[in-house]
Amino acid sequence: MKTGTIAGVGAWGIMMKLASRFGAIGVVMMGLTAAAPSLAQSSARNGTIAPGLTETVPSSIVDTSLRDDEQSQRAISDYIGQPLPEREAVIGRGQSLMHEMQRRGASTAALERARETTRRNACSGIIINADFDRDYMPPRTTMAFDLQPNNGVLARGFTPLTIGDQRVAASAGVVRNATQPVVGDALLGVTQFVTPIANGRYRIMLFTDKLGEQAARQPFGRMVTANNMPVLIADLPPPRWLVQGYLTNKAVSPGLASAGSAPGGIPLLSTNDLMVDQGGAIELEVDVSTGALRLGFSPPAALAAIVIEPVDQRSSLQLVGAARNGPALINDCYDFERRIGRDVARGSPFLGGPNPGNPGGGGGPTGSPN
């Protein structure tokens, strides 16, 4: 899988108008001028920005980037974060903007804001449109939680999480379709989830339903904090969720039209295996070193299920097409950091960059990819 981004509705409309007026022309990034302050000097951790294709940045966007008020920074995030799901375009826009900011003599603080905005967008989680195999059973090494009110229908092999359970903080529960045990019910107003878990790197899959009003407005919140590491979540309505993901133990073939088994004897998923209701999913990776996984949601989320599994095992969420660009993956984020001029030691607690001095979520030994 490959592995970004956000779009505030109001600011995005402004950015679309700007884009239609100014256009976007790809050019090769030129060397930084001697008169401009060096990006490498803007932080003790920063290195040289990797050269790459860029685009012409509207002067109004550069003007906005030099201001530090919330509205201006949201507009810059919207500009850098589009289009989706092309993370390479996110990096290119961020590089181009920082180059133009240097030409204007931007301050170290302004350049660092642009760098941070680029990193968060490139390393963000994009919502994936998800189908559910009615035969799905969580593997032995997978932790699966069904978030539901007390009168919800428990999905097979899942652990129930209801209001009052100390592992989750939520304000309400809802049953929308009792025939759909995974996404037919959910908890609303979820601000935190915590569970003990062995140290290591994990794949985290969060699911929401498509029937509730929150599906159209940040069902996972704008930011998920995973063991103190912030991961931005793309603000996309259901029609723009990436197609397609399948929660299944089976193999997925294009079109789901095949019968029989895939190489290795794994049964093939067919359309007849799928539940009626679809949902949305985000996938991210987390390093755990303290024996616990903690997730925070801001604003509060509407969650139907949480599935947690080691990254080295076959994923329960099989992705095809554009959905392969949805997950926020740690190793890809390392590469993005390097290309925007930030050197992060391998093995550091990292996904989306913990704050300086923040212990983050753990990680492998120094120099290891895990």
XYZ file of C-alpha atoms in Angstrom:
370
model
C 0.000 0.000 0.000
C 1.026 3.493 -0.634
C 0.306 6.075 1.550
C -2.577 12.319 3.160
C -4.835 16.002 3.928
C -7.625 18.291 4.882
C -10.066 20.690 3.349
C -12.075 23.227 5.343
C -15.292 23.734 3.426
C -15.332 27.519 3.381
C -11.626 28.034 2.800
C -11.551 25.296 0.149
C -14.169 27.167 -1.863
C -11.930 30.229 -1.770
C -8.947 28.171 -2.846
C -10.878 26.689 -5.794
C -11.693 30.187 -6.999
C -8.034 31.155 -6.689
C -6.962 28.057 -8.553
C -9.367 28.738 -11.413
C -8.081 32.294 -11.641
C -4.335 31.676 -11.416
C -3.974 28.123 -12.712
C -1.127 25.753 -11.777
C 2.008 25.391 -13.882
C 4.599 22.703 -13.098
C 8.173 24.000 -13.058
C 11.492 22.595 -11.887
C 12.452 23.886 -8.432
C 15.444 26.220 -8.702
C 18.180 26.616 -6.101
C 17.462 28.878 -3.175
C 18.730 32.418 -3.572
C 21.677 33.508 -1.478
C 19.701 36.462 -0.157
C 16.911 34.276 1.177
C 17.196 32.684 4.631
C 18.091 29.004 4.404
C 15.364 26.483 5.186
C 18.057 24.262 6.605
C 18.726 26.934 9.224
C 15.089 27.299 10.301
C 15.327 24.397 12.758
C 18.138 22.439 14.363
C 16.531 19.261 12.982
C 16.153 20.517 9.407
C 18.110 19.350 6.394
C 18.075 20.317 2.725
C 14.749 20.283 0.937
C 14.778 17.641 -1.788
C 14.435 19.199 -5.252
C 11.362 18.278 -7.257
C 8.616 19.461 -9.552
C 6.753 22.490 -8.254
C 3.985 24.786 -9.342
C 3.457 28.514 -9.537
C 2.069 29.712 -6.202
C -0.461 32.581 -6.380
C 0.940 35.682 -4.717
C -2.201 35.929 -2.563
C -1.377 32.508 -1.099
C 2.159 33.620 -0.280
C 0.746 36.745 1.385
C -1.593 34.585 3.456
C 1.232 32.242 4.496
C 3.063 35.133 6.171
C 0.170 35.664 8.603
C -0.257 33.439 11.651
C -3.962 33.861 12.430
C -6.141 30.746 12.422
C -8.145 31.639 9.303
C -4.993 32.263 7.262
C -3.369 29.024 8.392
C -6.528 27.042 7.572
C -6.490 28.529 4.056
C -2.829 27.537 3.631
C -3.596 24.008 4.797
C -6.432 23.787 2.275
C -4.140 25.019 -0.504
C -1.298 22.626 0.287
C -3.596 19.673 0.945
C -5.308 19.565 -2.454
C -5.755 17.590 -4.619
C -6.537 14.281 -2.981
C -5.325 11.596 -2.775
C -2.067 12.700 -4.470
C 0.432 13.016 -1.616
C 3.195 13.861 -4.091
C 1.240 16.970 -5.092
C 0.993 17.922 -1.407
C 4.769 17.773 -1.046
C 5.279 19.717 -4.278
C 2.946 22.502 -3.214
C 4.603 22.761 0.170
C 8.085 22.939 -1.382
C 6.938 25.586 -3.863
C 5.265 27.686 -1.184
C 8.310 27.613 1.105
C 10.516 28.616 -1.840
C 8.306 31.641 -2.523
C 8.155 32.497 1.166
C 11.949 32.601 1.245
C 11.940 34.994 -1.675
C 9.729 37.271 0.434
C 12.111 37.024 3.400
C 9.705 35.023 5.547
C 10.573 34.530 9.197
C 11.817 31.242 10.604
C 8.499 30.819 12.413
C 6.475 31.319 9.214
C 8.604 28.819 7.297
C 8.272 26.287 10.093
C 4.471 26.703 10.049
C 4.432 25.965 6.312
C 6.677 22.955 6.800
C 4.482 21.613 9.592
C 1.340 22.143 7.518
C 2.892 20.294 4.574
C 3.971 17.399 6.782
C 0.590 17.011 8.450
C -1.237 17.017 5.128
C 1.155 14.586 3.439
C 1.043 12.221 6.444
C -2.695 12.445 7.008
C -5.306 9.707 6.890
C -7.826 9.771 4.048
C -11.272 8.260 4.565
C -11.856 5.029 2.645
C -15.279 3.800 1.541
C -15.639 0.361 3.161
C -17.681 -2.798 2.571
C -18.057 -5.578 5.146
C -17.842 -9.313 4.569
C -20.614 -10.975 6.603
C -18.258 -13.937 7.129
C -15.416 -11.818 8.561
C -13.867 -13.178 11.738
C -11.004 -11.270 13.414
C -7.788 -13.338 13.243
C -6.311 -14.653 16.482
C -3.671 -11.901 16.648
C -6.188 -9.129 15.891
C -8.054 -7.049 18.475
C -11.539 -6.040 17.271
C -13.972 -3.797 19.166
C -17.628 -3.164 18.324
C -18.674 0.275 19.645
C -22.390 0.246 20.401
C -25.163 1.142 22.850
C -26.351 -1.516 25.304
C -29.054 -2.654 22.876
C -26.652 -2.961 19.931
C -26.005 -6.175 17.957
C -22.489 -7.542 18.549
C -20.420 -8.389 15.481
C -19.063 -11.949 15.489
C -15.638 -12.209 17.138
C -15.669 -8.571 18.329
C -15.440 -7.245 21.894
C -18.308 -4.900 22.824
C -17.570 -1.337 23.939
C -20.564 0.478 25.419
C -21.213 3.690 27.333
C -19.552 3.429 30.742
C -16.762 1.077 29.618
C -13.511 2.507 30.988
C -11.748 1.849 27.691
C -13.809 4.414 25.798
C -15.144 7.914 26.490
C -18.324 8.671 24.544
C -21.500 10.676 25.017
C -24.188 8.521 23.361
C -24.931 5.391 21.370
C -27.216 4.742 18.413
C -28.659 1.738 16.546
C -29.370 2.559 12.900
C -29.754 -0.914 11.382
C -29.796 -3.948 13.677
C -29.203 -6.303 10.728
C -25.731 -4.841 10.133
C -23.672 -5.764 13.204
C -20.435 -3.927 12.305
C -21.751 -0.525 11.182
C -25.442 -0.780 12.085
C -24.728 0.766 15.495
C -22.136 3.172 16.837
C -20.991 5.358 19.707
C -21.197 9.128 19.266
C -19.108 11.858 20.832
C -16.074 9.583 21.191
C -13.132 11.535 22.602
C -10.801 8.745 23.764
C -10.064 5.041 23.442
C -7.420 3.126 25.408
C -6.435 -0.529 25.629
C -3.405 -2.414 26.967
C -1.364 -3.985 24.181
C 2.095 -5.500 23.723
C 4.824 -3.203 22.445
C 5.333 -3.070 18.698
C 4.042 -1.415 15.533
C 0.342 -1.782 14.807
C -2.105 -1.149 12.004
C -5.153 0.699 13.361
C -8.425 0.657 11.416
C -11.296 2.866 12.582
C -14.794 2.510 11.129
C -17.818 4.797 11.009
C -21.255 4.390 9.445
C -22.602 6.319 6.428
C -26.174 6.703 7.696
C -25.723 9.300 10.427
C -25.531 13.057 10.027
C -21.889 13.097 11.160
C -20.780 11.089 8.104
C -20.821 14.303 6.075
C -18.843 16.312 8.627
C -15.658 14.866 10.053
C -16.909 11.514 11.418
C -13.409 10.734 12.775
C -12.734 14.270 13.945
C -10.159 16.553 12.361
C -7.235 15.095 14.298
C -6.591 11.657 15.744
C -3.895 11.599 18.426
C -2.286 8.163 18.567
C -0.057 7.767 21.643
C 0.575 11.528 21.596
C 1.257 11.607 17.851
C -1.132 13.866 15.871
C -2.528 12.472 12.625
C -4.586 14.838 10.497
C -7.766 13.387 8.965
C -8.950 14.481 5.523
C -12.207 16.427 5.705
C -14.119 14.706 2.904
C -17.853 14.003 2.458
C -18.877 10.404 1.643
C -19.028 10.965 -2.156
C -15.283 11.693 -2.057
C -14.228 8.814 0.193
C -11.625 6.669 -1.529
C -12.880 3.541 -3.297
C -12.637 0.788 -2.078
C -11.843 -1.129 1.118
C -13.170 -4.524 2.265
C -13.125 -5.826 5.835
C -12.597 -9.503 5.106
C -10.464 -12.592 5.702
C -10.773 -13.428 1.999
C -8.747 -12.388 -1.034
C -10.092 -9.545 -3.172
C -10.042 -9.647 -6.964
C -11.020 -6.775 -9.301
C -14.774 -6.540 -9.620
C -15.382 -9.231 -6.979
C -16.727 -11.427 -9.783
C -14.456 -14.441 -9.323
C -15.326 -17.624 -7.501
C -13.039 -20.178 -5.946
C -9.721 -19.492 -4.265
C -6.711 -17.241 -4.700
C -3.131 -18.592 -4.730
C -2.442 -20.075 -1.311
C -5.972 -21.394 -0.974
C -7.530 -18.185 0.394
C -11.201 -17.944 -0.669
C -12.124 -15.087 -3.006
C -14.554 -12.408 -1.848
C -17.719 -12.088 -3.953
C -20.434 -9.447 -4.041
C -22.811 -11.937 -2.450
C -20.592 -12.000 0.654
C -21.080 -8.295 1.393
C -23.400 -6.743 3.947
C -25.932 -4.228 2.667
C -24.642 -1.161 4.512
C -21.298 0.442 3.774
C -19.202 2.594 6.069
C -16.084 4.722 6.170
C -12.630 3.729 7.410
C -9.338 5.360 8.205
C -6.120 3.402 8.588
C -2.942 4.492 10.326
C 0.118 2.963 11.954
C 1.206 3.439 15.559
C 4.358 2.506 17.473
C 3.664 1.277 21.034
C 6.428 1.153 23.649
C 4.542 1.699 26.924
C 2.215 -1.312 26.836
C -0.880 0.687 25.894
C -2.585 2.221 22.877
C -4.309 5.565 23.417
C -6.372 7.294 20.749
C -7.824 10.779 21.117
C -10.334 12.421 18.757
C -10.783 16.153 18.189
C -13.522 17.074 17.531
C -15.268 13.984 18.957
C -15.819 11.093 16.552
C -18.672 8.741 15.619
C -17.170 5.244 15.706
C -18.707 1.893 14.863
C -15.655 -0.361 15.226
C -11.906 -0.422 15.922
C -9.625 -3.165 14.556
C -5.979 -3.408 15.692
C -3.389 -5.821 14.293
C 0.406 -6.134 13.918
C 1.623 -4.462 10.728
C 3.491 -7.586 9.629
C 0.337 -9.685 9.306
C -2.061 -9.725 6.368
C -4.424 -6.780 6.673
C -8.075 -7.324 7.565
C -8.897 -4.249 5.458
C -8.135 -5.188 1.860
C -7.698 -2.083 -0.314
C -8.103 -1.705 -4.074
C -7.854 1.236 -6.470
C -7.510 4.728 -5.019
C -8.084 3.384 -1.498
C -4.474 2.198 -1.465
C -3.520 5.876 -1.060
C -5.605 6.250 2.099
C -3.497 4.880 4.978
C -1.086 7.062 6.965
C 2.101 4.963 6.989
C 5.090 5.633 9.205
C 7.873 4.850 6.728
C 6.324 7.085 4.068
C 6.130 9.901 6.612
C 9.860 9.571 7.279
C 10.466 10.128 3.580
C 8.116 13.119 3.421
C 9.884 14.719 6.394
C 13.250 14.392 4.663
C 11.963 15.920 1.436
C 10.593 19.039 3.133
C 13.867 19.663 4.932
C 13.453 17.876 8.228
C 15.786 15.124 9.412
C 14.052 12.657 11.744
C 16.121 9.857 13.242
C 14.945 6.408 12.185
C 13.430 4.537 15.091
C 12.152 7.747 16.683
C 8.618 7.756 18.091
C 6.962 9.027 14.949
C 3.925 9.366 12.810
C 3.082 12.883 11.883
C 5.909 14.077 14.116
C 5.502 14.202 17.893
C 6.045 17.594 19.453
C 9.596 18.389 20.589
C 10.165 16.800 23.981
C 7.071 14.627 23.596
C 7.789 10.923 24.163
C 5.371 9.954 21.390
C 4.343 6.366 20.929
C 7.601 4.501 21.069
C 9.615 2.866 18.322
C 12.281 0.337 17.616
C 15.977 0.584 18.395
C 17.832 3.534 16.918
C 18.501 2.969 13.250
C 15.814 0.326 12.837
C 12.812 0.801 10.523
C 10.510 -0.299 13.348
